[in-house]
PDB file of C-alpha atoms in Angstrom:
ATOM      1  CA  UNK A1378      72.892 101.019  81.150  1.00  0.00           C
ATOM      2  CA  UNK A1379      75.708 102.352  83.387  1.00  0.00           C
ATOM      3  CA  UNK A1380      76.164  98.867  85.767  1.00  0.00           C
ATOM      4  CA  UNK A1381      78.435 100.599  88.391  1.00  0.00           C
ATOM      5  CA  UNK A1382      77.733 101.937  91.793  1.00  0.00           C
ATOM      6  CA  UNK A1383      80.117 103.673  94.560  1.00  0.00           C
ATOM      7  CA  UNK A1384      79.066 102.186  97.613  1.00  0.00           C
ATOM      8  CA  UNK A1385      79.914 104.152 101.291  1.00  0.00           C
ATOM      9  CA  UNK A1386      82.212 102.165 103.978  1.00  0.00           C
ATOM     10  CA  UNK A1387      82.355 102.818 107.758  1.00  0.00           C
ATOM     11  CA  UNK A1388      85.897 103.976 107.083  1.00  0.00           C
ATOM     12  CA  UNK A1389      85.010 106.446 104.976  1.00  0.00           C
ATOM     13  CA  UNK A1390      86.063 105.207 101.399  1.00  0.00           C
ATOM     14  CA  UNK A1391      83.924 103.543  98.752  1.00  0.00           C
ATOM     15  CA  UNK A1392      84.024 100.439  96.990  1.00  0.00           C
ATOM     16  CA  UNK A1393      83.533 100.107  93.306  1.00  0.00           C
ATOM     17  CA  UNK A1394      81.275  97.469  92.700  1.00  0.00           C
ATOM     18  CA  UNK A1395      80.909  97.245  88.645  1.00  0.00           C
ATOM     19  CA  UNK A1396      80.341  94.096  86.200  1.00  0.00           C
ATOM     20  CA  UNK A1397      80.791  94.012  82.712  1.00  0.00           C
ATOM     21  CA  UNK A1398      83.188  96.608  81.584  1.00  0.00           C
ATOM     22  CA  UNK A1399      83.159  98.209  85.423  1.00  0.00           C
ATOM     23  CA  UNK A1400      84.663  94.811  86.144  1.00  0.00           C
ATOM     24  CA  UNK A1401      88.066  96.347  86.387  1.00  0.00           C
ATOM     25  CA  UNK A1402      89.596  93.217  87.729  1.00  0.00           C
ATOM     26  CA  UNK A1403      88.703  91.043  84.867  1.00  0.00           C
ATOM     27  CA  UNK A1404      89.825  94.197  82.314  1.00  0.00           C
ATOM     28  CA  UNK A1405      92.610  94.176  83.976  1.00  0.00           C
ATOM     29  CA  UNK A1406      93.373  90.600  84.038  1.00  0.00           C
ATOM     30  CA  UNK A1407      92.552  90.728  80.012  1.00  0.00           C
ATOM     31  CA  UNK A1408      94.647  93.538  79.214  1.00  0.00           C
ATOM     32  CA  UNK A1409      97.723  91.787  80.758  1.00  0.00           C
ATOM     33  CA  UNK A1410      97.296  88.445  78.986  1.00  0.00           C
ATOM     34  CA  UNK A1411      96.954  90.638  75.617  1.00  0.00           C
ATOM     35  CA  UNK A1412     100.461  92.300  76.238  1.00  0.00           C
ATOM     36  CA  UNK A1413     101.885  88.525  77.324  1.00  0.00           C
ATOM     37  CA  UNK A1414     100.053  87.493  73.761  1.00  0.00           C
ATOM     38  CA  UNK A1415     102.267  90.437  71.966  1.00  0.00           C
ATOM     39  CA  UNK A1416      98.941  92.655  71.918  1.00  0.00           C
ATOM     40  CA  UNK A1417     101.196  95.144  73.493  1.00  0.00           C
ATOM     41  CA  UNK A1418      99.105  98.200  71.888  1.00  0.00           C
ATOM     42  CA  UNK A1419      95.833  96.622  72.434  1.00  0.00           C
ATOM     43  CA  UNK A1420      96.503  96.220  76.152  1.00  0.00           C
ATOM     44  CA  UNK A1421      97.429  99.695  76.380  1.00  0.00           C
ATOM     45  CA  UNK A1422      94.052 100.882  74.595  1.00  0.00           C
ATOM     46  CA  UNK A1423      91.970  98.283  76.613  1.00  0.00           C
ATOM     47  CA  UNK A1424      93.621 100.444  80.156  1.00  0.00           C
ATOM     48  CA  UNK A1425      93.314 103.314  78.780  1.00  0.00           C
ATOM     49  CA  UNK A1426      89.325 102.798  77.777  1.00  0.00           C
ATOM     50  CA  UNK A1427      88.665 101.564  81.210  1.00  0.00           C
ATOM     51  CA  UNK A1428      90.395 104.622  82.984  1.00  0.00           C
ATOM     52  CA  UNK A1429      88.386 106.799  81.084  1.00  0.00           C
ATOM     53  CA  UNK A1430      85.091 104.732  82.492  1.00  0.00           C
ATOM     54  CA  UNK A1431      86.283 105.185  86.076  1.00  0.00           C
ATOM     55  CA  UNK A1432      86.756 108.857  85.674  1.00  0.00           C
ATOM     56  CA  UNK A1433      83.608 109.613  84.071  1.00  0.00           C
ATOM     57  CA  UNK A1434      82.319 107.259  87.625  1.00  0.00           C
ATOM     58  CA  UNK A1435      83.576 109.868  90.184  1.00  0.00           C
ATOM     59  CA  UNK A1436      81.573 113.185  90.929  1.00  0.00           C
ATOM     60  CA  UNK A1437      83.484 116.306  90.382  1.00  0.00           C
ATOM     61  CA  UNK A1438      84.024 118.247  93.603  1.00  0.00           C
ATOM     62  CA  UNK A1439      83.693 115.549  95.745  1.00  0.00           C
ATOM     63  CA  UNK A1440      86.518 113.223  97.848  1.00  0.00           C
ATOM     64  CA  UNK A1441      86.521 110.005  96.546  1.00  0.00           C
ATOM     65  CA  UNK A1442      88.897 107.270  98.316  1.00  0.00           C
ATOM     66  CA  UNK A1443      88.159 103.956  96.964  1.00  0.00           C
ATOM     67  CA  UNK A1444      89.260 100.945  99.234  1.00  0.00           C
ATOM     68  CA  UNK A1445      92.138  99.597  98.854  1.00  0.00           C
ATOM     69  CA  UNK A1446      91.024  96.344 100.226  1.00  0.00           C
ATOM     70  CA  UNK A1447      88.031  95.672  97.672  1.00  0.00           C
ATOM     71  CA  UNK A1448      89.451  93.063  94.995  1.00  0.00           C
ATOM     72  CA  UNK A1449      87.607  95.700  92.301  1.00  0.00           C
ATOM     73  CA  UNK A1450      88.616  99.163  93.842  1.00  0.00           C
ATOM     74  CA  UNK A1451      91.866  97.883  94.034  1.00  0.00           C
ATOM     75  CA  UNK A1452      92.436  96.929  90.660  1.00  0.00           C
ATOM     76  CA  UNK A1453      90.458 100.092  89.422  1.00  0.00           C
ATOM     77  CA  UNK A1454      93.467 101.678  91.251  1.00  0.00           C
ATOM     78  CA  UNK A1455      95.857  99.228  89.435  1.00  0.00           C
ATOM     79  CA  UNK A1456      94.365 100.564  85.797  1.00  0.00           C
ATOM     80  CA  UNK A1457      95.214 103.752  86.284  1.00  0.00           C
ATOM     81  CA  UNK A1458      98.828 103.471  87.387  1.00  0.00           C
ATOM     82  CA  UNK A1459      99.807 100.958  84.235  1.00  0.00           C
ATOM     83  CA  UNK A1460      98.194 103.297  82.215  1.00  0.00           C
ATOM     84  CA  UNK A1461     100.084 105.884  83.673  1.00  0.00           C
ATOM     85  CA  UNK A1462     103.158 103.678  82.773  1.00  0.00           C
ATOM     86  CA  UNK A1463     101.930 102.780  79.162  1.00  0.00           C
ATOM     87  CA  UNK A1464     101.663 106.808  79.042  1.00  0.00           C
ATOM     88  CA  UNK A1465     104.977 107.572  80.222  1.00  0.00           C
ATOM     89  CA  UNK A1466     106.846 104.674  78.026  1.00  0.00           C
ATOM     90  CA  UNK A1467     105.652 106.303  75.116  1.00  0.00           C
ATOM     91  CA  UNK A1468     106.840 109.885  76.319  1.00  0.00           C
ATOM     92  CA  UNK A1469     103.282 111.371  77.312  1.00  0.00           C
ATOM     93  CA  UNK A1470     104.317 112.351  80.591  1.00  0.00           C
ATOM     94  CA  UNK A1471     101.581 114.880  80.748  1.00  0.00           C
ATOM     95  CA  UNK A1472      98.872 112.470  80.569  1.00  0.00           C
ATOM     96  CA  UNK A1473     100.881 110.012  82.534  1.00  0.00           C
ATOM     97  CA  UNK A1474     101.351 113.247  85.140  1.00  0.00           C
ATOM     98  CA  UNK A1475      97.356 113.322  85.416  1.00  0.00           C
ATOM     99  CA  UNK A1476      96.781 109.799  85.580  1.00  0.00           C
ATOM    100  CA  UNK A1477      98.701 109.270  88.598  1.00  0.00           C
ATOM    101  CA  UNK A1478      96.956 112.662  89.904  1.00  0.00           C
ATOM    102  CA  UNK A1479      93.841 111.130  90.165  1.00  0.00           C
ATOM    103  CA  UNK A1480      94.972 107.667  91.142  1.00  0.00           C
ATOM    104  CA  UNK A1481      96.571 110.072  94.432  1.00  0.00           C
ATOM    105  CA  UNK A1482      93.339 111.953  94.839  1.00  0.00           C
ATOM    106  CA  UNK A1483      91.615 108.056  94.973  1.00  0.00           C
ATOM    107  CA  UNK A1484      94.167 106.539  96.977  1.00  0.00           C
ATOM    108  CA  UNK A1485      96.016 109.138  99.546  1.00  0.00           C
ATOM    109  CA  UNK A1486      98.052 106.136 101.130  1.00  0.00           C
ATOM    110  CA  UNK A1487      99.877 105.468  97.570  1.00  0.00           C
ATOM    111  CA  UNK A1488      99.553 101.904  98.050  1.00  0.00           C
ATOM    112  CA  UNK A1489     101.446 102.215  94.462  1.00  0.00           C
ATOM    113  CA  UNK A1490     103.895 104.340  95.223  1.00  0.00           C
ATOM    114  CA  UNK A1491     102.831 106.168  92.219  1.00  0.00           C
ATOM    115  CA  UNK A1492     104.531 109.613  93.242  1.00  0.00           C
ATOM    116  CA  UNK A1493     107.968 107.953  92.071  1.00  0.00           C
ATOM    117  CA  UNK A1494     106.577 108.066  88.798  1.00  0.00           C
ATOM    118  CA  UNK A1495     104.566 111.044  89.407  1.00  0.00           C
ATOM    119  CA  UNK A1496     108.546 112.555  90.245  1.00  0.00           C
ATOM    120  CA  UNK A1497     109.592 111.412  86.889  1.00  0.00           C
ATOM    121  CA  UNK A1498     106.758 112.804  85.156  1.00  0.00           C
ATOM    122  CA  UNK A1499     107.062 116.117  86.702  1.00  0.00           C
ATOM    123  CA  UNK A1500     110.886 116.716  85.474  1.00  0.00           C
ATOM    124  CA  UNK A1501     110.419 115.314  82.079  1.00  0.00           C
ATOM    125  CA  UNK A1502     107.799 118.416  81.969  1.00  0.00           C
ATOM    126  CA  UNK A1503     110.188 120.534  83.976  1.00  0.00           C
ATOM    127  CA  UNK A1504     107.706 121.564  86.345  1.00  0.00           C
ATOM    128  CA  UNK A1505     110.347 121.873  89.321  1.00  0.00           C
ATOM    129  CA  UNK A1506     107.622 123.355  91.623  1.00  0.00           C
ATOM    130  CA  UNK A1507     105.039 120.488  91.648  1.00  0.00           C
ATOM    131  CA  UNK A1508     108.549 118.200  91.614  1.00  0.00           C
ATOM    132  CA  UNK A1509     109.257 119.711  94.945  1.00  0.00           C
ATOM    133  CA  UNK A1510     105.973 118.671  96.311  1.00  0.00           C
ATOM    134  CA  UNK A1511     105.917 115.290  95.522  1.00  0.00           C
ATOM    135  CA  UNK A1512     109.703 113.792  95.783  1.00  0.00           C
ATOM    136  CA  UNK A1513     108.873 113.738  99.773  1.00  0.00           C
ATOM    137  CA  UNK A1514     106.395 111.475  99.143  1.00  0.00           C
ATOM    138  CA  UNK A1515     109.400 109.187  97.462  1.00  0.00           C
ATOM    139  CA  UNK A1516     110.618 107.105 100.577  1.00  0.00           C
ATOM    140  CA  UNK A1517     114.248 108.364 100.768  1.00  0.00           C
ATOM    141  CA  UNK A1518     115.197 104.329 100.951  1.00  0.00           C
ATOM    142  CA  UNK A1519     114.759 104.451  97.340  1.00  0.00           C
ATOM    143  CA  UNK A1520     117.690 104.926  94.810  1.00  0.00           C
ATOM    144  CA  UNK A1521     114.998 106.324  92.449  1.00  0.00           C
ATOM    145  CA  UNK A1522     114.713 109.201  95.010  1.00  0.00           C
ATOM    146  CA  UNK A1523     118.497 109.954  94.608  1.00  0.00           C
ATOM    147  CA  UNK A1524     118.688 109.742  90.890  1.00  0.00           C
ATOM    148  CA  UNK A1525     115.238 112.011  91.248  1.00  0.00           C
ATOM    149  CA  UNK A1526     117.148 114.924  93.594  1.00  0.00           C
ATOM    150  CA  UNK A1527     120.510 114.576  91.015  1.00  0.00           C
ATOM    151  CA  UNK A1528     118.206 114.621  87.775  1.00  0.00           C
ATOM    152  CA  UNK A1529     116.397 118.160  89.512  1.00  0.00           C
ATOM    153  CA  UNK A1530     119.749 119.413  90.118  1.00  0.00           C
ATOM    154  CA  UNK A1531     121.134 118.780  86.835  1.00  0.00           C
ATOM    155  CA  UNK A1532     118.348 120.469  85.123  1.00  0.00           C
ATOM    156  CA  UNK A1533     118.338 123.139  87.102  1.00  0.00           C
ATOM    157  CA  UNK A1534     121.079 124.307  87.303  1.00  0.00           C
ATOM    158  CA  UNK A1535     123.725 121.825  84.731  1.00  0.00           C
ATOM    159  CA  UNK A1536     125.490 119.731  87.369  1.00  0.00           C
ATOM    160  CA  UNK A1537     125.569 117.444  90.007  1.00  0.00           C
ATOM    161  CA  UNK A1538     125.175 118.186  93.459  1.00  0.00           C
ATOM    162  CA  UNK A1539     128.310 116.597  95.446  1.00  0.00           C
ATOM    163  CA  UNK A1540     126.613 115.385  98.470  1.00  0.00           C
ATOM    164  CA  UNK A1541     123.729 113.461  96.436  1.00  0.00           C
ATOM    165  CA  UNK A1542     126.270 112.411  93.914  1.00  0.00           C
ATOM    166  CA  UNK A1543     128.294 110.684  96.575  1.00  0.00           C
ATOM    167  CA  UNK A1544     125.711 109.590  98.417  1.00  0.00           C
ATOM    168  CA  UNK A1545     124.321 107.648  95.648  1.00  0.00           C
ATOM    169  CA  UNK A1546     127.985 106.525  94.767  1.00  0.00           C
ATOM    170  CA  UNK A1547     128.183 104.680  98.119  1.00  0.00           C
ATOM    171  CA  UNK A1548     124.433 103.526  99.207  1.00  0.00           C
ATOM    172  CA  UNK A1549     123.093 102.782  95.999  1.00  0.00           C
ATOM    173  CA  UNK A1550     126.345 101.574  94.837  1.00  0.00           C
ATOM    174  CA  UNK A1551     124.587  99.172  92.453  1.00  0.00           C
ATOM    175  CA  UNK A1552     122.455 101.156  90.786  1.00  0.00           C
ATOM    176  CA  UNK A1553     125.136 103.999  90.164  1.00  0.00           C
ATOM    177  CA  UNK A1554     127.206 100.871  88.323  1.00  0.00           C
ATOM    178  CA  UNK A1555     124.041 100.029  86.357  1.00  0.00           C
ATOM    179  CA  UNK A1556     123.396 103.828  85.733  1.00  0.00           C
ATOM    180  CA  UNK A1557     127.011 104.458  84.155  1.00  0.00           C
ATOM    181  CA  UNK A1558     127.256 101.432  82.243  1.00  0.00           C
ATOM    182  CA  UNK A1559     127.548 101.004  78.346  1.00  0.00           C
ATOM    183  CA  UNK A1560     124.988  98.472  78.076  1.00  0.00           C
ATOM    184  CA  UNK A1561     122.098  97.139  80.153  1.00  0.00           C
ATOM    185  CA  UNK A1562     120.926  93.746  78.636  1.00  0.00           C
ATOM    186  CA  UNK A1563     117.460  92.351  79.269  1.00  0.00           C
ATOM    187  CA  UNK A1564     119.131  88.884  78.648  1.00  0.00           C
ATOM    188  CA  UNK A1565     118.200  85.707  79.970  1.00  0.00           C
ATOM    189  CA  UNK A1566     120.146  85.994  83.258  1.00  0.00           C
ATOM    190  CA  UNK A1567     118.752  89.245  84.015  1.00  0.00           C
ATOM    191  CA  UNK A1568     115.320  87.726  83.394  1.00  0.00           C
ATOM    192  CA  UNK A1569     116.023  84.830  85.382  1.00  0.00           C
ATOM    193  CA  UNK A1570     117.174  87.100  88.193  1.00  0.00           C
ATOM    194  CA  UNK A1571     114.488  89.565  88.525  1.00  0.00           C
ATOM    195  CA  UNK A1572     111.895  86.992  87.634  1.00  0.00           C
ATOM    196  CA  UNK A1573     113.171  84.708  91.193  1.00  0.00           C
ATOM    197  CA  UNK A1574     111.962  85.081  94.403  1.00  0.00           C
ATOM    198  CA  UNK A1575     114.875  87.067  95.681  1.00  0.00           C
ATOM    199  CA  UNK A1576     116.104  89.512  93.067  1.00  0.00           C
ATOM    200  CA  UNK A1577     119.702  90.875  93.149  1.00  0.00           C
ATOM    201  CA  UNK A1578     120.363  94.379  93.704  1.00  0.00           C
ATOM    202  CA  UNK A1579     122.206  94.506  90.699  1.00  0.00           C
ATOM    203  CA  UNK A1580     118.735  93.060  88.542  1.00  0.00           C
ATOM    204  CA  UNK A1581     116.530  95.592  90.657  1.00  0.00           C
ATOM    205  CA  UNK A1582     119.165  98.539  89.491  1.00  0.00           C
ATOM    206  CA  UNK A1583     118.859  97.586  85.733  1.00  0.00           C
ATOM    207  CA  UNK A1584     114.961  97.077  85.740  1.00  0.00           C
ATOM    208  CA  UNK A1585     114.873 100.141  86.993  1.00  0.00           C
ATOM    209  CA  UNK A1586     117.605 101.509  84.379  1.00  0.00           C
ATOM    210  CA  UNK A1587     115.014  99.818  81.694  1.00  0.00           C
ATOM    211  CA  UNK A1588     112.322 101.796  83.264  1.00  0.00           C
ATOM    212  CA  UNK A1589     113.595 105.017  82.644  1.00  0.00           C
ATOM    213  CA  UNK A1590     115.288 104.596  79.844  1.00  0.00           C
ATOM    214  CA  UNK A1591     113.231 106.391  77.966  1.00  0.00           C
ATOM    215  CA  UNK A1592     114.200 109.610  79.920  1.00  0.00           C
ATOM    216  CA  UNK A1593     118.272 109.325  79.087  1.00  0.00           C
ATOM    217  CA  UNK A1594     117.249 108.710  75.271  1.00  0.00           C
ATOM    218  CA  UNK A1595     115.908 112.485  75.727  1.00  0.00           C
ATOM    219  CA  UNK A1596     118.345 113.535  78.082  1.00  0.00           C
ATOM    220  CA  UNK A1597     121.594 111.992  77.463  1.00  0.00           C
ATOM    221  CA  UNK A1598     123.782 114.644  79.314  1.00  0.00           C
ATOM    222  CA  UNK A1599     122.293 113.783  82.706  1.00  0.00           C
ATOM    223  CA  UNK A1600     123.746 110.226  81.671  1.00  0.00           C
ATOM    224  CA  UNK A1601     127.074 111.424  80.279  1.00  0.00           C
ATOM    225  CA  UNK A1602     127.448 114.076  83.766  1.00  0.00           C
ATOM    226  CA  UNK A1603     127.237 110.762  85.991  1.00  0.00           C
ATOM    227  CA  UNK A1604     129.774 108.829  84.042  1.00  0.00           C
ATOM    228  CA  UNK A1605     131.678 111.859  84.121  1.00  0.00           C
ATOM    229  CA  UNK A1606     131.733 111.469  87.986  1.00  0.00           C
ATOM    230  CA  UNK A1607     133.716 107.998  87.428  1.00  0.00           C
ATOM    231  CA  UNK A1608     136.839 109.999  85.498  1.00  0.00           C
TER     232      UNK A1608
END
């Protein structure tokens, strides 16, 4: 018996009230202390499993926003992004594209700034038109959203742009160091650094090096172009 209901607010979004396997915030909870246990696969599987519930939960045709401030909607929202991560680290970006999709079409306000991903997604499966839609939704505070418009431009049309190139030369000056380094260890004073209250720039540019990494293993000469820029 399905134990899950979509109930109405006066602001015109729902909240998902489920137990059992609709209780996404204790599936959630689980699936994080089986990747901290090593379970790294199993946690994946267990997101994955509950995203599929919450689809088959919302009607077809109709708006569905679920509220952000409902400790279950929320982390029904939270599912589907690290899903949408565990899809994209293993180089499904088309499943990772529709993931995020829906978690957009259930939460407009992108309280997870899931179209930065959604951007990545979009130019691993070159499709430069729905790329175009989204990187305005990628605050342009964001280094990602530089390395986003220098990636498009590179696979477009096989080079860097020089205004975006310089531009992330000098305000993302970090993060272009990170980017056109040799090595990026995940050693012990990285971890201490991005694990502190306060985290460097410098840790913040090579988490999000570690991020995308996966991308440069596929397309090194986006990579090599930047350190290119240093000669």
């Amino acid at each position: 018996m399905q134990k899950a209901s979509l109930n109405p607010t006066p602001d015109q979004t729902f909240e998902l009230v489920g137990s059992g396997p609709y209780d996404f915030a204790r599936v959630l909870a689980q699936s994080r202390s089986m990747q901290a246990a090593g379970d790294v696969e199993g946690a994946c599987n267990e997101r994955y499993r509950a995203f599929q519930r919450l689809a088959e939960l919302i009607p077809e045709g109709e708006e569905v926003i679920l509220e952000w401030n409902h400790r279950n909607s929320r982390a029904a929202l939270e599912t589907i992004y690290a899903s949408a991560v565990d899809h994209f680290l293993i180089r499904d970006f088309e499943l990772s594209a529709a993931l995020l999709e829906l978690l957009l079409e259930l939460d407009p306000e992108d309280h997870l700034e899931g179209s930065e991903l959604l951007a990545y997604d979009y130019l691993a499966l070159d499709e430069q038109e729905l790329f175009d839609e989204v990187i305005n939704d990628v605050s342009d505070k964001s280094a990602s959203r530089e390395i986003l418009l220098l990636w498009s431009a590179y696979r477009r049309d096989g080079k860097l742009p020089e205004g975006e190139l310089k531009r992330f030369r000098t305000r993302f000056a970090p993060y272009f160091a990170e980017f056109v380094a040799a090595e990026h260890p995940a050693d012990e004073h990285y971890l201490r650094d991005i694990e502190s209250e306060r985290p460097t720039e410098a840790a913040q540019a090579r988490e999000l090096w570690l991020r995308t990494e996966n991308l440069w293993d596929l397309w090194p000469g986006f990579i090599g172009e930047l350190r290119a820029a240093v000669r």
